Tab-separated table of C-alpha atoms and ligand atoms in Angstrom:
chain	number	residue	atom	x	y	z
A	189	UNK	CA	39.992	-21.622	-37.828
A	190	UNK	CA	37.450	-18.883	-37.239
A	191	UNK	CA	34.339	-18.485	-39.330
A	192	UNK	CA	35.531	-15.167	-40.814
A	193	UNK	CA	38.899	-13.445	-40.788
A	194	UNK	CA	37.266	-10.207	-39.581
A	195	UNK	CA	35.763	-11.819	-36.478
A	196	UNK	CA	36.790	-9.836	-33.419
A	197	UNK	CA	36.967	-6.560	-35.368
A	198	UNK	CA	33.682	-6.491	-37.307
A	199	UNK	CA	30.622	-4.979	-35.643
A	200	UNK	CA	28.240	-7.271	-37.490
A	201	UNK	CA	29.193	-10.806	-36.417
A	202	UNK	CA	30.307	-10.464	-32.822
A	203	UNK	CA	30.059	-13.989	-31.357
A	204	UNK	CA	33.487	-15.550	-31.501
A	205	UNK	CA	32.250	-19.003	-30.454
A	206	UNK	CA	31.783	-22.430	-31.991
A	207	UNK	CA	28.265	-23.038	-33.291
A	208	UNK	CA	27.455	-25.392	-30.401
A	209	UNK	CA	28.594	-22.763	-27.921
A	210	UNK	CA	26.386	-20.186	-29.669
A	211	UNK	CA	23.372	-22.496	-29.417
A	212	UNK	CA	23.999	-23.049	-25.701
A	213	UNK	CA	24.492	-19.321	-25.094
A	214	UNK	CA	21.247	-18.354	-26.841
A	215	UNK	CA	19.291	-21.171	-25.252
A	216	UNK	CA	20.443	-20.310	-21.748
A	217	UNK	CA	19.823	-16.583	-22.292
A	218	UNK	CA	16.230	-17.250	-23.404
A	219	UNK	CA	15.582	-19.877	-20.690
A	220	UNK	CA	16.775	-17.425	-18.093
A	221	UNK	CA	14.938	-14.416	-19.516
A	222	UNK	CA	11.579	-16.246	-19.680
A	223	UNK	CA	11.978	-18.303	-16.491
A	224	UNK	CA	9.165	-16.329	-14.826
A	225	UNK	CA	6.726	-17.179	-17.647
A	226	UNK	CA	7.658	-20.603	-19.012
A	227	UNK	CA	9.243	-23.733	-17.604
A	228	UNK	CA	8.730	-26.116	-20.533
A	229	UNK	CA	11.159	-27.243	-23.230
A	230	UNK	CA	12.522	-24.971	-25.932
A	231	UNK	CA	12.861	-25.986	-29.560
A	232	UNK	CA	15.985	-24.675	-31.283
A	233	UNK	CA	16.064	-24.330	-35.065
A	234	UNK	CA	19.625	-24.146	-36.327
A	235	UNK	CA	21.000	-22.382	-39.387
A	236	UNK	CA	23.815	-22.856	-41.825
A	237	UNK	CA	26.760	-20.923	-40.401
A	238	UNK	CA	27.869	-19.583	-43.794
A	239	UNK	CA	26.010	-18.233	-46.804
A	240	UNK	CA	22.757	-17.811	-44.873
A	241	UNK	CA	21.994	-14.107	-45.363
A	242	UNK	CA	20.098	-13.119	-48.479
A	243	UNK	CA	20.347	-9.384	-47.812
A	244	UNK	CA	23.506	-7.467	-46.890
A	245	UNK	CA	24.670	-3.854	-46.814
A	246	UNK	CA	28.233	-2.572	-47.037
A	247	UNK	CA	29.889	0.803	-47.132
A	248	UNK	CA	32.265	1.650	-49.979
A	249	UNK	CA	35.515	3.183	-48.809
A	250	UNK	CA	37.933	5.115	-51.009
A	251	UNK	CA	41.635	4.990	-50.179
A	252	UNK	CA	44.065	6.604	-52.606
A	253	UNK	CA	43.064	4.957	-55.890
A	254	UNK	CA	41.644	1.859	-54.310
A	255	UNK	CA	38.149	0.833	-53.193
A	256	UNK	CA	37.047	-1.412	-50.338
A	257	UNK	CA	33.844	-2.719	-48.850
A	258	UNK	CA	33.380	-1.710	-45.231
A	259	UNK	CA	31.320	-2.726	-42.229
A	260	UNK	CA	30.993	-0.869	-38.952
A	261	UNK	CA	33.927	-2.027	-36.861
A	262	UNK	CA	33.781	-2.936	-33.187
A	263	UNK	CA	36.353	-0.247	-32.432
A	264	UNK	CA	36.389	1.754	-35.668
A	265	UNK	CA	33.694	3.498	-37.667
A	266	UNK	CA	34.715	1.785	-40.906
A	267	UNK	CA	36.336	-1.606	-41.063
A	268	UNK	CA	37.719	-2.563	-44.462
A	269	UNK	CA	36.618	-6.090	-45.315
A	270	UNK	CA	37.473	-8.448	-48.115
A	271	UNK	CA	35.195	-11.311	-47.198
A	272	UNK	CA	31.793	-11.753	-45.608
A	273	UNK	CA	31.104	-15.475	-45.294
A	274	UNK	CA	27.591	-15.031	-43.877
A	275	UNK	CA	26.146	-13.769	-47.171
A	276	UNK	CA	24.457	-15.955	-49.755
A	277	UNK	CA	26.888	-17.463	-52.256
A	278	UNK	CA	25.393	-15.401	-55.113
A	279	UNK	CA	26.257	-12.253	-53.169
A	280	UNK	CA	29.753	-13.381	-52.182
A	281	UNK	CA	30.503	-14.323	-55.797
A	282	UNK	CA	29.299	-10.963	-57.042
A	283	UNK	CA	31.017	-8.772	-54.454
A	284	UNK	CA	34.563	-8.831	-55.923
A	285	UNK	CA	33.251	-8.512	-59.487
A	286	UNK	CA	31.229	-5.432	-58.591
A	287	UNK	CA	34.166	-3.857	-56.771
A	288	UNK	CA	36.498	-4.515	-59.726
A	289	UNK	CA	33.968	-3.051	-62.145
A	290	UNK	CA	33.723	0.119	-60.030
A	291	UNK	CA	37.503	0.341	-59.759
A	292	UNK	CA	37.771	0.008	-63.535
A	293	UNK	CA	35.480	2.950	-64.307
A	294	UNK	CA	36.418	6.324	-62.800
A	295	UNK	CA	32.924	7.724	-63.362
A	296	UNK	CA	31.257	4.791	-61.605
A	297	UNK	CA	33.782	4.871	-58.807
A	298	UNK	CA	33.556	8.601	-58.080
A	299	UNK	CA	31.543	9.281	-54.885
A	300	UNK	CA	30.094	5.772	-54.600
A	301	UNK	CA	29.621	5.303	-50.843
A	302	UNK	CA	27.448	2.289	-50.167
A	303	UNK	CA	25.864	-0.818	-51.545
A	304	UNK	CA	23.169	-3.322	-50.728
A	305	UNK	CA	22.710	-6.811	-52.149
A	306	UNK	CA	19.567	-8.941	-52.169
A	307	UNK	CA	19.656	-12.488	-53.538
A	308	UNK	CA	16.652	-14.726	-54.090
A	309	UNK	CA	16.666	-18.080	-55.796
A	310	UNK	CA	15.518	-16.360	-59.006
A	311	UNK	CA	17.128	-12.909	-58.909
A	312	UNK	CA	19.972	-10.779	-57.672
A	313	UNK	CA	19.645	-7.065	-57.075
A	314	UNK	CA	22.281	-4.493	-56.184
A	315	UNK	CA	21.614	-1.007	-54.857
A	316	UNK	CA	24.461	1.483	-55.313
A	317	UNK	CA	24.489	4.703	-53.310
A	318	UNK	CA	26.171	7.868	-54.556
A	319	UNK	CA	27.014	11.338	-53.309
A	320	UNK	CA	26.801	12.663	-56.879
A	321	UNK	CA	24.249	13.209	-59.611
A	322	UNK	CA	23.573	9.678	-60.900
A	323	UNK	CA	21.866	11.005	-64.052
A	324	UNK	CA	25.356	11.998	-65.283
A	325	UNK	CA	26.513	8.351	-65.206
A	326	UNK	CA	23.352	6.710	-66.474
A	327	UNK	CA	25.094	4.985	-69.375
A	328	UNK	CA	27.933	3.681	-67.201
A	329	UNK	CA	25.422	2.252	-64.740
A	330	UNK	CA	23.447	0.649	-67.531
A	331	UNK	CA	26.601	-1.050	-68.857
A	332	UNK	CA	27.538	-2.175	-65.361
A	333	UNK	CA	24.166	-3.884	-64.915
A	334	UNK	CA	24.448	-5.499	-68.347
A	335	UNK	CA	28.045	-6.677	-67.912
A	336	UNK	CA	27.423	-8.191	-64.488
A	337	UNK	CA	23.991	-9.578	-65.423
A	338	UNK	CA	22.319	-7.984	-62.397
A	339	UNK	CA	19.317	-5.874	-61.538
A	340	UNK	CA	20.705	-2.552	-60.424
A	341	UNK	CA	19.272	0.430	-58.610
A	342	UNK	CA	21.372	3.574	-58.260
A	343	UNK	CA	20.389	6.239	-55.760
A	344	UNK	CA	21.629	9.691	-54.969
A	345	UNK	CA	19.872	12.500	-53.125
A	346	UNK	CA	16.306	12.667	-54.520
A	347	UNK	CA	17.208	10.549	-57.565
A	348	UNK	CA	16.782	6.910	-58.439
A	349	UNK	CA	17.588	4.895	-61.572
A	350	UNK	CA	16.549	1.301	-62.142
A	351	UNK	CA	18.277	-1.050	-64.586
A	352	UNK	CA	16.448	-4.356	-64.961
A	353	UNK	CA	13.774	-4.687	-62.319
A	354	UNK	CA	13.408	-3.699	-58.687
A	355	UNK	CA	10.875	-6.474	-58.247
A	356	UNK	CA	12.360	-9.659	-56.839
A	357	UNK	CA	10.881	-13.133	-57.132
A	358	UNK	CA	11.426	-15.800	-54.519
A	359	UNK	CA	10.246	-19.371	-53.981
A	360	UNK	CA	9.968	-21.163	-50.675
A	361	UNK	CA	9.459	-24.857	-50.183
A	362	UNK	CA	7.262	-25.514	-47.190
A	363	UNK	CA	6.319	-29.102	-46.444
A	364	UNK	CA	7.047	-30.096	-50.033
A	365	UNK	CA	4.942	-27.354	-51.575
A	366	UNK	CA	6.323	-24.388	-53.500
A	367	UNK	CA	5.175	-20.889	-52.519
A	368	UNK	CA	6.014	-17.966	-54.781
A	369	UNK	CA	6.620	-14.457	-53.534
A	370	UNK	CA	7.184	-11.133	-55.201
A	371	UNK	CA	8.542	-8.138	-53.304
A	372	UNK	CA	10.383	-4.877	-53.875
A	373	UNK	CA	13.911	-3.864	-52.969
A	374	UNK	CA	12.873	-1.735	-49.971
A	375	UNK	CA	10.627	-4.421	-48.470
A	376	UNK	CA	11.141	-6.066	-45.119
A	377	UNK	CA	12.354	-9.631	-45.686
A	378	UNK	CA	13.360	-12.303	-43.205
A	379	UNK	CA	17.134	-12.289	-43.838
A	380	UNK	CA	17.808	-16.008	-43.347
A	381	UNK	CA	15.808	-17.842	-45.957
A	382	UNK	CA	16.193	-21.429	-44.770
A	383	UNK	CA	15.418	-20.515	-41.142
A	384	UNK	CA	12.426	-18.526	-42.388
A	385	UNK	CA	11.136	-21.694	-44.086
A	386	UNK	CA	11.561	-23.515	-40.766
A	387	UNK	CA	9.614	-20.751	-38.954
A	388	UNK	CA	6.708	-20.981	-41.371
A	389	UNK	CA	6.610	-24.803	-41.061
A	390	UNK	CA	6.751	-24.555	-37.253
A	391	UNK	CA	3.801	-22.164	-37.182
A	392	UNK	CA	1.862	-24.490	-39.510
A	393	UNK	CA	2.614	-27.458	-37.232
A	394	UNK	CA	1.287	-25.556	-34.235
A	395	UNK	CA	-2.155	-24.698	-35.625
A	396	UNK	CA	-4.842	-26.768	-33.937
A	397	UNK	CA	-8.610	-26.421	-34.623
A	398	UNK	CA	-8.359	-23.533	-37.101
A	399	UNK	CA	-11.308	-21.324	-38.017
A	400	UNK	CA	-10.334	-17.791	-39.128
A	401	UNK	CA	-6.936	-16.138	-38.720
A	402	UNK	CA	-6.061	-12.528	-37.945
A	403	UNK	CA	-2.455	-11.779	-38.819
A	404	UNK	CA	-0.936	-8.437	-37.859
A	405	UNK	CA	2.308	-7.050	-39.340
A	406	UNK	CA	1.971	-9.407	-42.330
A	407	UNK	CA	4.542	-7.793	-44.682
A	408	UNK	CA	4.072	-9.174	-48.199
A	409	UNK	CA	2.447	-12.356	-46.930
A	410	UNK	CA	5.446	-14.416	-45.805
A	411	UNK	CA	3.416	-16.372	-43.226
A	412	UNK	CA	-0.006	-15.395	-44.538
A	413	UNK	CA	0.037	-17.281	-47.824
A	414	UNK	CA	1.082	-20.755	-46.533
A	415	UNK	CA	-1.165	-20.365	-43.446
A	416	UNK	CA	-4.198	-19.368	-45.476
A	417	UNK	CA	-4.569	-22.958	-46.703
A	418	UNK	CA	-5.222	-24.078	-43.104
A	419	UNK	CA	-7.919	-21.501	-42.310
A	420	UNK	CA	-11.423	-20.719	-43.558
A	421	UNK	CA	-10.676	-16.997	-43.907
A	422	UNK	CA	-7.719	-14.758	-43.177
A	423	UNK	CA	-7.603	-11.046	-42.388
A	424	UNK	CA	-4.076	-9.604	-42.507
A	425	UNK	CA	-2.866	-6.057	-41.958
A	426	UNK	CA	0.343	-4.182	-42.561
A	427	UNK	CA	1.374	-0.524	-42.543
A	428	UNK	CA	3.447	-0.530	-45.751
A	429	UNK	CA	1.573	0.251	-48.956
A	430	UNK	CA	4.088	-1.591	-51.149
A	431	UNK	CA	4.054	-4.661	-48.917
A	432	UNK	CA	0.254	-4.863	-49.147
A	433	UNK	CA	0.387	-4.381	-52.931
A	434	UNK	CA	2.759	-7.350	-53.169
A	435	UNK	CA	0.817	-9.397	-50.597
A	436	UNK	CA	-2.192	-9.193	-52.921
A	437	UNK	CA	-0.053	-10.234	-55.894
A	438	UNK	CA	1.379	-13.100	-53.832
A	439	UNK	CA	-2.069	-14.311	-52.805
A	440	UNK	CA	-3.113	-14.482	-56.456
A	441	UNK	CA	0.048	-16.160	-57.708
A	442	UNK	CA	-0.328	-18.871	-55.050
A	443	UNK	CA	-4.043	-19.244	-55.636
A	444	UNK	CA	-4.819	-18.230	-52.051
A	445	UNK	CA	-8.304	-16.839	-52.378
A	446	UNK	CA	-9.579	-16.630	-48.788
A	447	UNK	CA	-7.522	-13.584	-47.808
A	448	UNK	CA	-8.298	-9.936	-47.088
A	449	UNK	CA	-5.241	-7.697	-46.863
A	450	UNK	CA	-5.580	-4.298	-45.193
A	451	UNK	CA	-3.135	-1.421	-45.525
A	452	UNK	CA	-3.641	-0.080	-42.040
A	453	UNK	CA	-1.547	0.116	-38.872
A	454	UNK	CA	-2.318	-2.403	-36.147
A	455	UNK	CA	-3.195	0.461	-33.790
A	456	UNK	CA	-5.747	1.802	-36.315
A	457	UNK	CA	-7.104	-1.697	-36.818
A	458	UNK	CA	-7.693	-1.928	-33.068
A	459	UNK	CA	-9.728	1.307	-33.248
A	460	UNK	CA	-11.655	-0.135	-36.207
A	461	UNK	CA	-12.581	-3.192	-34.127
A	462	UNK	CA	-13.841	-0.700	-31.537
A	463	UNK	CA	-16.095	0.958	-34.107
A	464	UNK	CA	-13.881	3.689	-35.669
A	465	UNK	CA	-14.556	4.217	-39.386
A	466	UNK	CA	-11.783	4.022	-42.009
A	467	UNK	CA	-12.426	4.356	-45.748
A	468	UNK	CA	-9.881	1.601	-46.369
A	469	UNK	CA	-12.162	-0.807	-44.524
A	470	UNK	CA	-15.314	0.027	-46.470
A	471	UNK	CA	-15.364	-3.332	-48.260
A	472	UNK	CA	-14.776	-5.403	-45.137
A	473	UNK	CA	-17.172	-6.459	-42.423
A	474	UNK	CA	-14.978	-7.139	-39.391
A	475	UNK	CA	-17.875	-8.917	-37.689
A	476	UNK	CA	-17.859	-11.619	-40.355
A	477	UNK	CA	-14.711	-13.202	-38.966
A	478	UNK	CA	-14.553	-15.848	-36.286
A	479	UNK	CA	-10.889	-15.684	-35.291
A	480	UNK	CA	-9.571	-18.843	-33.666
A	481	UNK	CA	-5.948	-17.671	-34.053
A	482	UNK	CA	-4.050	-14.379	-33.957
A	483	UNK	CA	-0.533	-14.215	-35.394
A	484	UNK	CA	1.670	-11.203	-34.624
A	485	UNK	CA	5.167	-10.522	-35.985
A	486	UNK	CA	5.856	-6.926	-34.905
A	487	UNK	CA	9.002	-4.826	-35.377
A	488	UNK	CA	11.621	-4.725	-32.573
A	489	UNK	CA	9.508	-2.321	-30.499
A	490	UNK	CA	6.942	-5.069	-29.882
A	491	UNK	CA	3.192	-4.655	-29.503
A	492	UNK	CA	1.232	-1.557	-28.609
A	493	UNK	CA	-0.885	-1.812	-25.423
A	494	UNK	CA	-4.080	-1.614	-27.508
A	495	UNK	CA	-2.974	-4.638	-29.551
A	496	UNK	CA	-2.143	-6.630	-26.414
A	497	UNK	CA	-5.528	-5.861	-24.864
A	498	UNK	CA	-7.271	-6.907	-28.061
A	499	UNK	CA	-5.445	-10.162	-28.733
A	500	UNK	CA	-5.968	-11.328	-25.142
A	501	UNK	CA	-9.630	-11.871	-26.078
A	502	UNK	CA	-8.729	-14.713	-28.450
A	503	UNK	CA	-8.066	-18.356	-27.780
A	504	UNK	CA	-4.795	-18.891	-29.677
A	505	UNK	CA	-1.940	-16.419	-30.072
A	506	UNK	CA	1.203	-17.001	-32.111
A	507	UNK	CA	3.886	-14.431	-31.399
A	508	UNK	CA	6.962	-14.190	-33.671
A	509	UNK	CA	9.562	-11.797	-32.318
A	510	UNK	CA	13.021	-10.520	-33.263
A	511	UNK	CA	13.514	-8.877	-29.867
A	512	UNK	CA	13.419	-11.048	-26.715
A	513	UNK	CA	13.281	-7.950	-24.476
A	514	UNK	CA	10.034	-6.523	-25.869
A	515	UNK	CA	8.697	-10.082	-26.287
A	516	UNK	CA	9.219	-10.644	-22.572
A	517	UNK	CA	7.551	-7.329	-21.659
A	518	UNK	CA	4.527	-8.138	-23.863
A	519	UNK	CA	4.269	-11.753	-22.660
A	520	UNK	CA	4.182	-10.617	-19.022
A	521	UNK	CA	0.827	-9.031	-19.862
A	522	UNK	CA	-0.454	-11.716	-22.259
A	523	UNK	CA	0.395	-14.481	-19.766
A	524	UNK	CA	-2.156	-13.013	-17.335
A	525	UNK	CA	-4.802	-14.674	-19.535
A	526	UNK	CA	-2.799	-17.108	-21.696
A	527	UNK	CA	-0.378	-19.945	-21.102
A	528	UNK	CA	2.728	-20.589	-23.183
A	529	UNK	CA	2.388	-24.025	-24.787
A	530	UNK	CA	5.436	-24.014	-27.009
A	531	UNK	CA	8.532	-21.838	-27.335
A	532	UNK	CA	10.996	-21.926	-30.223
A	533	UNK	CA	14.253	-20.173	-31.013
A	534	UNK	CA	15.016	-19.622	-34.691
A	535	UNK	CA	18.691	-18.937	-35.287
A	536	UNK	CA	18.269	-16.403	-38.086
A	537	UNK	CA	21.265	-14.365	-36.965
A	538	UNK	CA	24.180	-16.769	-36.548
A	539	UNK	CA	27.360	-15.327	-35.019
A	540	UNK	CA	25.430	-12.383	-33.567
A	541	UNK	CA	23.584	-11.817	-30.294
A	542	UNK	CA	20.275	-11.362	-32.099
A	543	UNK	CA	17.625	-13.981	-31.391
A	544	UNK	CA	14.335	-14.672	-33.157
A	545	UNK	CA	11.648	-16.425	-31.113
A	546	UNK	CA	8.269	-18.000	-31.727
A	547	UNK	CA	5.743	-18.509	-28.943
A	548	UNK	CA	2.468	-20.436	-29.027
A	549	UNK	CA	-0.062	-19.328	-26.401
A	550	UNK	CA	-3.502	-20.615	-25.468
A	551	UNK	CA	-6.100	-18.883	-23.307
A	552	UNK	CA	-6.148	-20.473	-19.828
A	553	UNK	CA	-9.956	-21.079	-19.788
A	554	UNK	CA	-9.666	-23.031	-23.048
A	555	UNK	CA	-6.953	-25.438	-21.883
B	638	LIG	C1	9.185	-8.080	-38.435
B	638	LIG	S1	8.374	-7.487	-39.895
B	638	LIG	C2	7.376	-8.908	-40.267
B	638	LIG	C3	6.816	-8.961	-41.655
B	638	LIG	C4	6.260	-10.325	-42.091
B	638	LIG	N1	5.524	-10.965	-41.041
B	638	LIG	C5	7.350	-11.239	-42.586
B	638	LIG	O1	7.543	-12.328	-42.005
B	638	LIG	O2	8.016	-10.900	-43.582
B	638	LIG	C6	7.266	-6.323	-39.236
B	638	LIG	C7	6.325	-5.687	-40.246
B	638	LIG	O3	5.463	-4.795	-39.524
B	638	LIG	C8	5.202	-3.668	-40.333
B	638	LIG	N2	4.784	-2.612	-39.384
B	638	LIG	C9	5.561	-1.776	-38.654
B	638	LIG	N3	4.799	-1.025	-37.836
B	638	LIG	C10	3.516	-1.399	-38.039
B	638	LIG	C11	2.277	-1.013	-37.464
B	638	LIG	N4	2.223	-0.078	-36.527
B	638	LIG	N5	1.147	-1.612	-37.904
B	638	LIG	C12	1.202	-2.575	-38.856
B	638	LIG	N6	2.354	-2.988	-39.443
B	638	LIG	C13	3.492	-2.411	-39.034
B	638	LIG	C14	6.489	-3.433	-41.087
B	638	LIG	O4	6.245	-2.719	-42.272
B	638	LIG	C15	6.963	-4.870	-41.339
B	638	LIG	O5	6.488	-5.346	-42.579
């Protein structure tokens, strides 16, 4: 029996293979892709094959009087779906109830066109998207949130209503210790929570002789907070204002007091290290840090040339990547000065071709 009845038609999960076959496929793709740079062993961190995604988006499709969730199809723009086994159980339990509630209220149903779900171990949040004025259905939305016991955000062009809270609270357990995180609905989050916990533990296990850490693309502190307990001081930057706001909250709620978070792009930070002045850096003396480790977790586009040139000056680099192609391009340059010591594959995206990697590098002269 296949993992999902929509396999073969759905554009989201496209690997119609057993889990062992998927592992072998991903492993051999990565081995082959990085053959020119690394000949050592690869660690593979597996995932649950169902209920692993804590964030999911669906379209809402109207047909006669009925409503359906949709995904992009492999061969069609909209594929009607009535199950999505990859999503967290809280989401899969809620999905039919939400759809029935919309079907049962003409005002709520009218011009609803999309939805997003985020589930943490403390909260569940639904975003409903409308092509109509949501202020006209404020009361209906409020009742929907109350009846389903959810946090709800409704959006239509230029308008947003929040019922409950748009702040989500999450807890991770890393090496037996609880870490608490707060973030907002629009934030970047690692979609596969249990694999994310494995990634953080793996990074922790690979820190040798720590002094200070520079972390770029830190989000709301996913790696930063647990890592901070290994280092003397941590400097972490991120472009998103909201993410930095929550990173600071997360540092406090986990009693991590050796952190400086900067709301600045990595490219600007590189200029700052070269002497450019930014008001946002007024309280920070960049010369005070003695970075033994640099951690980067960039978006799919990978690292800017200025970032690569900068990080090559440091002894230890940890590169987390959701795109093996840009990772390979960037490593070709970094491996001119550094050697790959350890390479891991984190199977965040089961049943898809997407692959998350982690790479530990050490400067050649320091080996
Ligand atoms: C793959 S996410 C990683 C976030 C975080 N490390 C985590 O594990 O949740 C990449 C992050 O880089 C941020 N970002 C994108 N472009 C950036 C840039 N030019 N400079 C700094 N941060 C950037 C995004 O806002 C996002 O939070």
